[in-house]
PDB file of C-alpha atoms in Angstrom:
ATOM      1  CA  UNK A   1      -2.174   2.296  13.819  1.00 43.00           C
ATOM      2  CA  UNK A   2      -2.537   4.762  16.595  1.00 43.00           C
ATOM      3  CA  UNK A   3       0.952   6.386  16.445  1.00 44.00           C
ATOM      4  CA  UNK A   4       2.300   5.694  13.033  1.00 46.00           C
ATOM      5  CA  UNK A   5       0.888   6.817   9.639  1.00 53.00           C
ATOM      6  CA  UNK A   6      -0.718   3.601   8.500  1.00 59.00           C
ATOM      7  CA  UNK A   7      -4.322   4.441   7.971  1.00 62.00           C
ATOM      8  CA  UNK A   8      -4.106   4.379   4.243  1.00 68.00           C
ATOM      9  CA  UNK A   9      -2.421   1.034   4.202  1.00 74.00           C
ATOM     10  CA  UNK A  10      -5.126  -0.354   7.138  1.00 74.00           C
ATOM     11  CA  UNK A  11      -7.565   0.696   4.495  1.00 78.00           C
ATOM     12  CA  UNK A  12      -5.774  -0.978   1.613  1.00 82.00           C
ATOM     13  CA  UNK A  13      -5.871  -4.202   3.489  1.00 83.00           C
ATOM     14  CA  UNK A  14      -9.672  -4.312   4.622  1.00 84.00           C
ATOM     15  CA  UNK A  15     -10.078  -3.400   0.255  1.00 88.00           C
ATOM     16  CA  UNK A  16      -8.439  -6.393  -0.018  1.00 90.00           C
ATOM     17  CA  UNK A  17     -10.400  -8.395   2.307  1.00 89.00           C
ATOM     18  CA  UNK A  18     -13.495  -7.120   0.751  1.00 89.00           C
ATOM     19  CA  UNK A  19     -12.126  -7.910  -2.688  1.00 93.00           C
ATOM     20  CA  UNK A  20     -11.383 -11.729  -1.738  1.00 92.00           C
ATOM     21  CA  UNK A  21     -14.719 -12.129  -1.170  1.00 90.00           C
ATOM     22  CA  UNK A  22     -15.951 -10.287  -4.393  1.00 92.00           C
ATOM     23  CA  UNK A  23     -13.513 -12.422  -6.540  1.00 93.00           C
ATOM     24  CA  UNK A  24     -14.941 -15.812  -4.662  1.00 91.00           C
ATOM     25  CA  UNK A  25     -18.118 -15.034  -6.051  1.00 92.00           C
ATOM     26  CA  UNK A  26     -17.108 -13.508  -9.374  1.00 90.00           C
ATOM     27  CA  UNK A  27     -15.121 -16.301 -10.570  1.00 89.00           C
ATOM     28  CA  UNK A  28     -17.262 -19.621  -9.361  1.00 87.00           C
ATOM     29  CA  UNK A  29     -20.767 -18.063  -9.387  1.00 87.00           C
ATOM     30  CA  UNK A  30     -20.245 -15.094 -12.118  1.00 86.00           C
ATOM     31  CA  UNK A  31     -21.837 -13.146 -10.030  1.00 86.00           C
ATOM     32  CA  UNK A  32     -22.288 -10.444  -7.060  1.00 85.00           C
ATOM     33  CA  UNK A  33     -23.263 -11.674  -4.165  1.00 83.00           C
ATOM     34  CA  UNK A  34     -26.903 -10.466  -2.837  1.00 81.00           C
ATOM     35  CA  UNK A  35     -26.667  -8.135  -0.167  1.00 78.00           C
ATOM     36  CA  UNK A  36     -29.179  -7.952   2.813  1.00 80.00           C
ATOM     37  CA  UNK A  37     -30.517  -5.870   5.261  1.00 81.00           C
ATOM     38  CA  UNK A  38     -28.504  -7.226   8.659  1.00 83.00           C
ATOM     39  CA  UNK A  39     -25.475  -6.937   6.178  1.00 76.00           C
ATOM     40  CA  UNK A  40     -26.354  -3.730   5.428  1.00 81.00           C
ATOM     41  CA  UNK A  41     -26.749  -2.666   9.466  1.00 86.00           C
ATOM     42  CA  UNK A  42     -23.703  -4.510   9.955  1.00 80.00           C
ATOM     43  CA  UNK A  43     -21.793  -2.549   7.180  1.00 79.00           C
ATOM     44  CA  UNK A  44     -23.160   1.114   9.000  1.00 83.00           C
ATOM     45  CA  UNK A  45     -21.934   0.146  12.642  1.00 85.00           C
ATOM     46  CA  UNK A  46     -18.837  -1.473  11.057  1.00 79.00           C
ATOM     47  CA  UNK A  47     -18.637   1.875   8.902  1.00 77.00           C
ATOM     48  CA  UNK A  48     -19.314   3.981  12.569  1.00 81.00           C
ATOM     49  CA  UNK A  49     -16.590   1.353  14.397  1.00 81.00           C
ATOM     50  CA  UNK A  50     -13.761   2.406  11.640  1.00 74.00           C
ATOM     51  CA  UNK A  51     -14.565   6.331  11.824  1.00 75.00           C
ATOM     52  CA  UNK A  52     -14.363   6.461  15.834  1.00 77.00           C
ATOM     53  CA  UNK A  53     -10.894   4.541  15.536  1.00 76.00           C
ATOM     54  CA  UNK A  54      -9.817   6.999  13.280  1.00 74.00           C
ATOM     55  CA  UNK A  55     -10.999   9.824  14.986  1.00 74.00           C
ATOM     56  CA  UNK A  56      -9.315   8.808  17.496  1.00 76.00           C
ATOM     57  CA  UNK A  57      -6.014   7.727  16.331  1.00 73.00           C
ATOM     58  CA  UNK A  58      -5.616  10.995  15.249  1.00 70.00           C
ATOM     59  CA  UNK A  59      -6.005  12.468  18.393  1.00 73.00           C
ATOM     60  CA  UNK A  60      -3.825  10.372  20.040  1.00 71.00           C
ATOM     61  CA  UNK A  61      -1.336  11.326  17.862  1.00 67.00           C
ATOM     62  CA  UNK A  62      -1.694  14.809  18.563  1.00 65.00           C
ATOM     63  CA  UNK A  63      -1.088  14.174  22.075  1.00 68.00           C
ATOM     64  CA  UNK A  64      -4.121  16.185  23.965  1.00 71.00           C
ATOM     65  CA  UNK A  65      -7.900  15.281  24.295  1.00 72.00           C
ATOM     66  CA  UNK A  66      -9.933  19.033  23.385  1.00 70.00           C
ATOM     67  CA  UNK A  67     -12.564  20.572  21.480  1.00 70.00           C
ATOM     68  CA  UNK A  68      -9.401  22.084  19.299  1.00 68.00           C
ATOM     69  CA  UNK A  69      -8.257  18.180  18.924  1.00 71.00           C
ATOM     70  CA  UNK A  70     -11.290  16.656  17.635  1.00 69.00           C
ATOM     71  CA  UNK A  71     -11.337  19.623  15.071  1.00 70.00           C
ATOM     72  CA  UNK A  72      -7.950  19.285  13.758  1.00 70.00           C
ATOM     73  CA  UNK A  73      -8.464  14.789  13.988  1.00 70.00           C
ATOM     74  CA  UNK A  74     -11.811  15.995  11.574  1.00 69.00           C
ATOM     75  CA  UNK A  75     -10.058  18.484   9.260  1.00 68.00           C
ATOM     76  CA  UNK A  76      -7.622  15.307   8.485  1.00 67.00           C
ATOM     77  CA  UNK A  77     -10.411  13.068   7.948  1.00 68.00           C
ATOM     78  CA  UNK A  78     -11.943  15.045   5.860  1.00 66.00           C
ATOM     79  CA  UNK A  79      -8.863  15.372   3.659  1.00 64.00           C
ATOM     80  CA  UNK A  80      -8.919  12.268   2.858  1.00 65.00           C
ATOM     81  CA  UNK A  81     -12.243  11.844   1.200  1.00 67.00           C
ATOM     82  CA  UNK A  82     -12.079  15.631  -0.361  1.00 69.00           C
ATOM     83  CA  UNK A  83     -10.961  13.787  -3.545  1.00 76.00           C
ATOM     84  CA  UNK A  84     -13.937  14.782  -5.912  1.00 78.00           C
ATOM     85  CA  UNK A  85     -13.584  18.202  -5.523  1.00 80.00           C
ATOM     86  CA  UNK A  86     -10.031  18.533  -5.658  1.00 85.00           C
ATOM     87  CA  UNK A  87     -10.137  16.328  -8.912  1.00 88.00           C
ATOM     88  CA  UNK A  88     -12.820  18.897 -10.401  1.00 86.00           C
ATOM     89  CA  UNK A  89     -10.348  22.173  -9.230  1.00 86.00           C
ATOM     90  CA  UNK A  90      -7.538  20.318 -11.141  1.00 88.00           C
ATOM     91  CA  UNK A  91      -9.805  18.981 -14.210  1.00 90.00           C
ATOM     92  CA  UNK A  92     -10.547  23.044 -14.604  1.00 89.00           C
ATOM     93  CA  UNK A  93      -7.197  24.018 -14.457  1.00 86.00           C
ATOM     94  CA  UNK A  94      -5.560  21.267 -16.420  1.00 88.00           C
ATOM     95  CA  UNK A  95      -8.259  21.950 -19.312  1.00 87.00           C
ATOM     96  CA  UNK A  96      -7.220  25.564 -19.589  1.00 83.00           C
ATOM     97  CA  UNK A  97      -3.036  24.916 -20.017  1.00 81.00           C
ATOM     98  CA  UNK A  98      -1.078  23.790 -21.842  1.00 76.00           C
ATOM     99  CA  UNK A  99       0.214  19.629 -20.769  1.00 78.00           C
ATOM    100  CA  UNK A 100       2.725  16.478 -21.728  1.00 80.00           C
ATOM    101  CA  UNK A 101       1.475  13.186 -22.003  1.00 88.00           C
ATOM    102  CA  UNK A 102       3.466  10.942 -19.662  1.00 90.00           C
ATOM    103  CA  UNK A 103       2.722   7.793 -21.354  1.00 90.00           C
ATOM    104  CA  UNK A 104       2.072   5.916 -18.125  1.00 91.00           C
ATOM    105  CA  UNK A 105       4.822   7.005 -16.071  1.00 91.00           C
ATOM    106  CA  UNK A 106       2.481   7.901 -13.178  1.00 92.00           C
ATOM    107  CA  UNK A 107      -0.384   5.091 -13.717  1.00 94.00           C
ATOM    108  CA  UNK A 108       2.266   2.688 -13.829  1.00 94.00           C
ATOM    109  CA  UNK A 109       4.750   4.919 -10.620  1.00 92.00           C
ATOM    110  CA  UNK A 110       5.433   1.921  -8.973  1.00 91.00           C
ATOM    111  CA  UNK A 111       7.110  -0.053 -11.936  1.00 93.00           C
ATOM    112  CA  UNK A 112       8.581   3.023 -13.455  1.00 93.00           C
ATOM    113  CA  UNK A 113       9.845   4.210 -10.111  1.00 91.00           C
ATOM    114  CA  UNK A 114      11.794   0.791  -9.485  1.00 91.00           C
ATOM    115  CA  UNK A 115      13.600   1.292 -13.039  1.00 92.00           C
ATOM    116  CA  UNK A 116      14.557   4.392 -12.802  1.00 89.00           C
ATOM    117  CA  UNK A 117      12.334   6.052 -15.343  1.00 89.00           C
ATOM    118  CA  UNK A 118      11.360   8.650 -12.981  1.00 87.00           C
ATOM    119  CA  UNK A 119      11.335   9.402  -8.875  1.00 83.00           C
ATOM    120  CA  UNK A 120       7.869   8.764  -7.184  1.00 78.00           C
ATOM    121  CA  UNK A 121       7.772  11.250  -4.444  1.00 75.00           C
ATOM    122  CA  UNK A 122       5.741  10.771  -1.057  1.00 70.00           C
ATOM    123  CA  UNK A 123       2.230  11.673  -1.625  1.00 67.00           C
ATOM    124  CA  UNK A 124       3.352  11.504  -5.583  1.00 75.00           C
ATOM    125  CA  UNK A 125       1.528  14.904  -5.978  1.00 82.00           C
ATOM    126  CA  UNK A 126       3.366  17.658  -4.423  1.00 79.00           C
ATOM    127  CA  UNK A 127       0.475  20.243  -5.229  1.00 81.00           C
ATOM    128  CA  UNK A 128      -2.181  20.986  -2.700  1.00 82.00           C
ATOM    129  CA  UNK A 129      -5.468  22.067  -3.025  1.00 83.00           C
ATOM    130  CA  UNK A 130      -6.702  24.167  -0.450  1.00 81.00           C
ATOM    131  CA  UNK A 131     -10.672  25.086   0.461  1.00 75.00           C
ATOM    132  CA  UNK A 132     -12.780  26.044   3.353  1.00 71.00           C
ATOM    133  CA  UNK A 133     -15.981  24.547   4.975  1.00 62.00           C
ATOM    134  CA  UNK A 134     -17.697  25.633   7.876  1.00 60.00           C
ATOM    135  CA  UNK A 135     -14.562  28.000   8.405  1.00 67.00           C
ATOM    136  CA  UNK A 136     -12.075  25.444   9.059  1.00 67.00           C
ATOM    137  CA  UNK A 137      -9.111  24.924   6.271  1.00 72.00           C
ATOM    138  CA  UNK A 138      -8.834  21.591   4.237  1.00 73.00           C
ATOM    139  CA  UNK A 139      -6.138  21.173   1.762  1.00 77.00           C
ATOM    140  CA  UNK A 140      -5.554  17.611   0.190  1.00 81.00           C
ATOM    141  CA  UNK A 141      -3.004  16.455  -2.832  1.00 82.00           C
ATOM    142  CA  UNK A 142      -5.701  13.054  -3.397  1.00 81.00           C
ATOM    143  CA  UNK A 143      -7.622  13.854  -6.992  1.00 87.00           C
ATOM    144  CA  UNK A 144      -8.802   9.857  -7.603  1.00 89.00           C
ATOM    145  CA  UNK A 145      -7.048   7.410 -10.130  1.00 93.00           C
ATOM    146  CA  UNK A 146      -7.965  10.291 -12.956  1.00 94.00           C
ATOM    147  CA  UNK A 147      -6.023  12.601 -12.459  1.00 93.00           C
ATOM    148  CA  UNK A 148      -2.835   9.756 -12.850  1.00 94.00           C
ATOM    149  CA  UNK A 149      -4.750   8.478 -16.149  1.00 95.00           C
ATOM    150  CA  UNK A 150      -5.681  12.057 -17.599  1.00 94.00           C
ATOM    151  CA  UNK A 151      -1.834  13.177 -17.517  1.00 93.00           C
ATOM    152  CA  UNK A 152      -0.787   9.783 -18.852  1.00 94.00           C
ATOM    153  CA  UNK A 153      -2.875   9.301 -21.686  1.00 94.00           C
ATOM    154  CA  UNK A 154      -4.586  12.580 -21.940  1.00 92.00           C
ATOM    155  CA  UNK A 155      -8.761  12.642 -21.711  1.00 92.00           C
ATOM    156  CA  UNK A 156      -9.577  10.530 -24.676  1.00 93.00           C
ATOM    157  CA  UNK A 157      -6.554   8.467 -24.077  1.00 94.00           C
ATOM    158  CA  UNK A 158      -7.920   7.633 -20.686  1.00 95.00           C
ATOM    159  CA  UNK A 159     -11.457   6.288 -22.424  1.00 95.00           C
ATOM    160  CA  UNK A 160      -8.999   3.759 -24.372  1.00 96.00           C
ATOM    161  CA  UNK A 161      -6.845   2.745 -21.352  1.00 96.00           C
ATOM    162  CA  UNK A 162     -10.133   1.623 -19.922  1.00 95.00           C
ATOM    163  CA  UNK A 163     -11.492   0.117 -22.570  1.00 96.00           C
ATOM    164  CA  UNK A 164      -7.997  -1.741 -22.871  1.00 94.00           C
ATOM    165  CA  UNK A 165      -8.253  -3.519 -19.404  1.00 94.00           C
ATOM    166  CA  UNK A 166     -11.906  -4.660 -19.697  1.00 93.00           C
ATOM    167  CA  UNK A 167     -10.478  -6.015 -23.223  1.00 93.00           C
ATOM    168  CA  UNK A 168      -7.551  -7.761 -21.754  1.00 91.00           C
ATOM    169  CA  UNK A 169      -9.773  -9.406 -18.701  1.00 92.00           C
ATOM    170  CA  UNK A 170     -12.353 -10.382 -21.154  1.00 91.00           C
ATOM    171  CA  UNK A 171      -9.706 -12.337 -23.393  1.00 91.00           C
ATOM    172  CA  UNK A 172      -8.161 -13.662 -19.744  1.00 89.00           C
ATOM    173  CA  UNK A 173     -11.905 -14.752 -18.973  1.00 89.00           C
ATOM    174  CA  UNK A 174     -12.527 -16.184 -22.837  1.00 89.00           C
ATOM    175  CA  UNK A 175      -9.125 -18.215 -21.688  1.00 86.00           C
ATOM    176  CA  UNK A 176     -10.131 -18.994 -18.144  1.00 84.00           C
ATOM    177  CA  UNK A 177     -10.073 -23.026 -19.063  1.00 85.00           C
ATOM    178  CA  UNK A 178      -6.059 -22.287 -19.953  1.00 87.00           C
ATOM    179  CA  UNK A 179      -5.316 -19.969 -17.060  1.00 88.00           C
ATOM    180  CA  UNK A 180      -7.940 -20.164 -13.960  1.00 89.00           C
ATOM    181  CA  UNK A 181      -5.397 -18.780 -11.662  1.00 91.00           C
ATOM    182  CA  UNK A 182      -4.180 -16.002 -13.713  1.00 92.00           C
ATOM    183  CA  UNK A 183      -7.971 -15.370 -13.641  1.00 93.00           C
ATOM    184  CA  UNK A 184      -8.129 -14.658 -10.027  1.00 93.00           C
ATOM    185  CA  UNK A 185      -5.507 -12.326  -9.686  1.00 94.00           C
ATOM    186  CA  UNK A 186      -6.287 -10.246 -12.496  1.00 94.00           C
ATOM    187  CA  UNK A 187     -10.001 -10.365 -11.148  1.00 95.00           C
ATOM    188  CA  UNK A 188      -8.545  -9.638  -7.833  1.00 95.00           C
ATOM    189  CA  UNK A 189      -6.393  -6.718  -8.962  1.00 95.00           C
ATOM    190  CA  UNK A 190      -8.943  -4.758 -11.236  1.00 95.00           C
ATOM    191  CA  UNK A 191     -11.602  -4.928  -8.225  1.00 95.00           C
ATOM    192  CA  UNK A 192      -8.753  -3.568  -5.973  1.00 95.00           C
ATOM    193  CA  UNK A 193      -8.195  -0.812  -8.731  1.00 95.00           C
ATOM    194  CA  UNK A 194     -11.521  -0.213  -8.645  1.00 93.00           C
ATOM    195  CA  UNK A 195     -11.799   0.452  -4.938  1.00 91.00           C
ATOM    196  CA  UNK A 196      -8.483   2.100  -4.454  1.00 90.00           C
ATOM    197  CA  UNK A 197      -9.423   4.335  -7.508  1.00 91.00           C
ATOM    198  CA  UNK A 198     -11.182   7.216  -5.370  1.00 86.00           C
ATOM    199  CA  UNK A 199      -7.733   7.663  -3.559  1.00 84.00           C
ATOM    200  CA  UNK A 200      -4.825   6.927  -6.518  1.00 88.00           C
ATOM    201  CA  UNK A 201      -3.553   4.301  -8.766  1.00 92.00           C
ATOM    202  CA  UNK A 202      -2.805   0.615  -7.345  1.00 92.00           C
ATOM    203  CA  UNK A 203      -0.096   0.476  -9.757  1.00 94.00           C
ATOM    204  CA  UNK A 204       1.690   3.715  -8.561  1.00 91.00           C
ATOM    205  CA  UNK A 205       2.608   1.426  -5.426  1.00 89.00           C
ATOM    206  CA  UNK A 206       5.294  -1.534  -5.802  1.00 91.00           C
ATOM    207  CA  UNK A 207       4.035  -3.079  -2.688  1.00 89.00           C
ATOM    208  CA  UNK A 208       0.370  -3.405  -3.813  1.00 91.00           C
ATOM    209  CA  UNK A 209       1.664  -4.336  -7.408  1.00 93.00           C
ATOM    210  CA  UNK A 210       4.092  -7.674  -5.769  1.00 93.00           C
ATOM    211  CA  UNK A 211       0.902  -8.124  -3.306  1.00 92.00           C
ATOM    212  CA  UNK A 212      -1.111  -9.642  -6.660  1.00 94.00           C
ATOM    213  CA  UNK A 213       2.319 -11.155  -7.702  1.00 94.00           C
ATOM    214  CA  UNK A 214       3.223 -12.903  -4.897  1.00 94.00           C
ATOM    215  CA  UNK A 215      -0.567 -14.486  -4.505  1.00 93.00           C
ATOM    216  CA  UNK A 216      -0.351 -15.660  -7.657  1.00 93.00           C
ATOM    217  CA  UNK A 217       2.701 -17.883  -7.100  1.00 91.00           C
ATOM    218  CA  UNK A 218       0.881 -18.641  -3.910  1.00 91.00           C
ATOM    219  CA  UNK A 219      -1.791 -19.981  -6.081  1.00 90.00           C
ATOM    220  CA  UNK A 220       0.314 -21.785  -8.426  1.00 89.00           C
ATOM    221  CA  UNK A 221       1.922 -23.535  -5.024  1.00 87.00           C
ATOM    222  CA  UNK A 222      -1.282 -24.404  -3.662  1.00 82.00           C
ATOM    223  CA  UNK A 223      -2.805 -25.294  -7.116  1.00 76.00           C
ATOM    224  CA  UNK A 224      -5.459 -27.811  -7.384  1.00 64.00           C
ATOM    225  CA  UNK A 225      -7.890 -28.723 -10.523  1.00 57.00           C
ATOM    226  CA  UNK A 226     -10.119 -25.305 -10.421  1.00 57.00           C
ATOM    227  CA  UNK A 227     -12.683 -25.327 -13.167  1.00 57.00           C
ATOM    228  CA  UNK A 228     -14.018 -21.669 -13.757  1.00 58.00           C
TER     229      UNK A 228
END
């Protein structure tokens, strides 16, 4: 964590752990579960805990302790979670040219990448938008799931794809006597979309898409009678 790039995937894997726990009480209580005010507390200083780590991994991997440090460490951080405006820069432009619809190429990178269908590069945008705050330069290439969605299916197109997966999990759910595992991991992997959707598309990454494979075999292997 502190001297390779793995922040993205350490915050893919607390998602997950988050998501476990939402699934839990989706699929045997149908619900959320309550949330009070020492988990609340706990959440902030967890919250506080996870930005200092960062902060400082960052600076570790710059190599000096400064004033100058901190500020660049920052300036990363913030990149990260500069998603909404960058989405709204791109929205404009997009809205004023000329486009393609990719028919899921880029929602669906990860699968299409393996195929052949097209090359996922790192980052899989390889434009940058670039603004200033407080005089210090942020440029970031994140614009949220949307931006994969809008030039796959087009604006309106995205309002169906949407529409399609609550359809699908609500037949999966109408079916959940027939297939309570297959349940789960759909449960599981819309809830992981839904967290992961501020940064990208789940489904643009093969690992993340085999990570709801694989636990589905793992249920199947540990199967017992689960009524849902």
């Amino acid at each position: 964590l502190i001297t390779q790039n793995t922040k993205l995937v350490f915050i893919a894997a607390l998602f997950l752990i988050i998501v476990g726990r939402l699934t839990y009480f989706l699929i045997f209580f149908n619900m959320f579960p309550s949330i009070k005010l020492n988990q609340i507390l706990k959440l902030f200083f967890g919250g506080s805990i996870f930005y200092i780590l960062m902060l400082f991994t960052f600076v570790a991997r710059i190599g000096k302790i400064n004033d100058e440090a901190f500020a660049n460490a920052n300036s990363k951080i913030a990149s990260y979670v500069a998603h909404l405006p960058a989405f709204d820069n791109w929205l404009n432009d997009y809205l004023n040219d000329d486009h393609y619809i990719d028919w899921g190429l880029k929602t669906f990178y990860g699968i299409t990448n393996f195929i052949g269908l097209v090359e996922r590069k790192t980052g899989v945008f390889e434009n940058y938008y670039v603004f200033t705050s407080n005089d210090i330069e942020f440029k970031t290439n994140v614009y949220t799931v949307f931006r994969f969605h809008i030039e796959d299916f087009g604006i309106f197109g995205t309002f169906l794809f949407l529409f399609f997966l609550s359809f699908i999990y609500r037949k999966i759910k109408l079916l959940s006597n027939k297939f309570p595992l297959l349940l789960i991991a759909i449960t599981a992997n819309l809830l992981f979309y839904i967290f992961n959707s501020f940064l990208s598309s789940v489904w643009a990454y093969m690992s993340f898409i085999l990570v709801f494979v694989f636990f589905y075999f793992f249920l199947l292997l540990a199967r017992k009678d689960i009524h849902v």
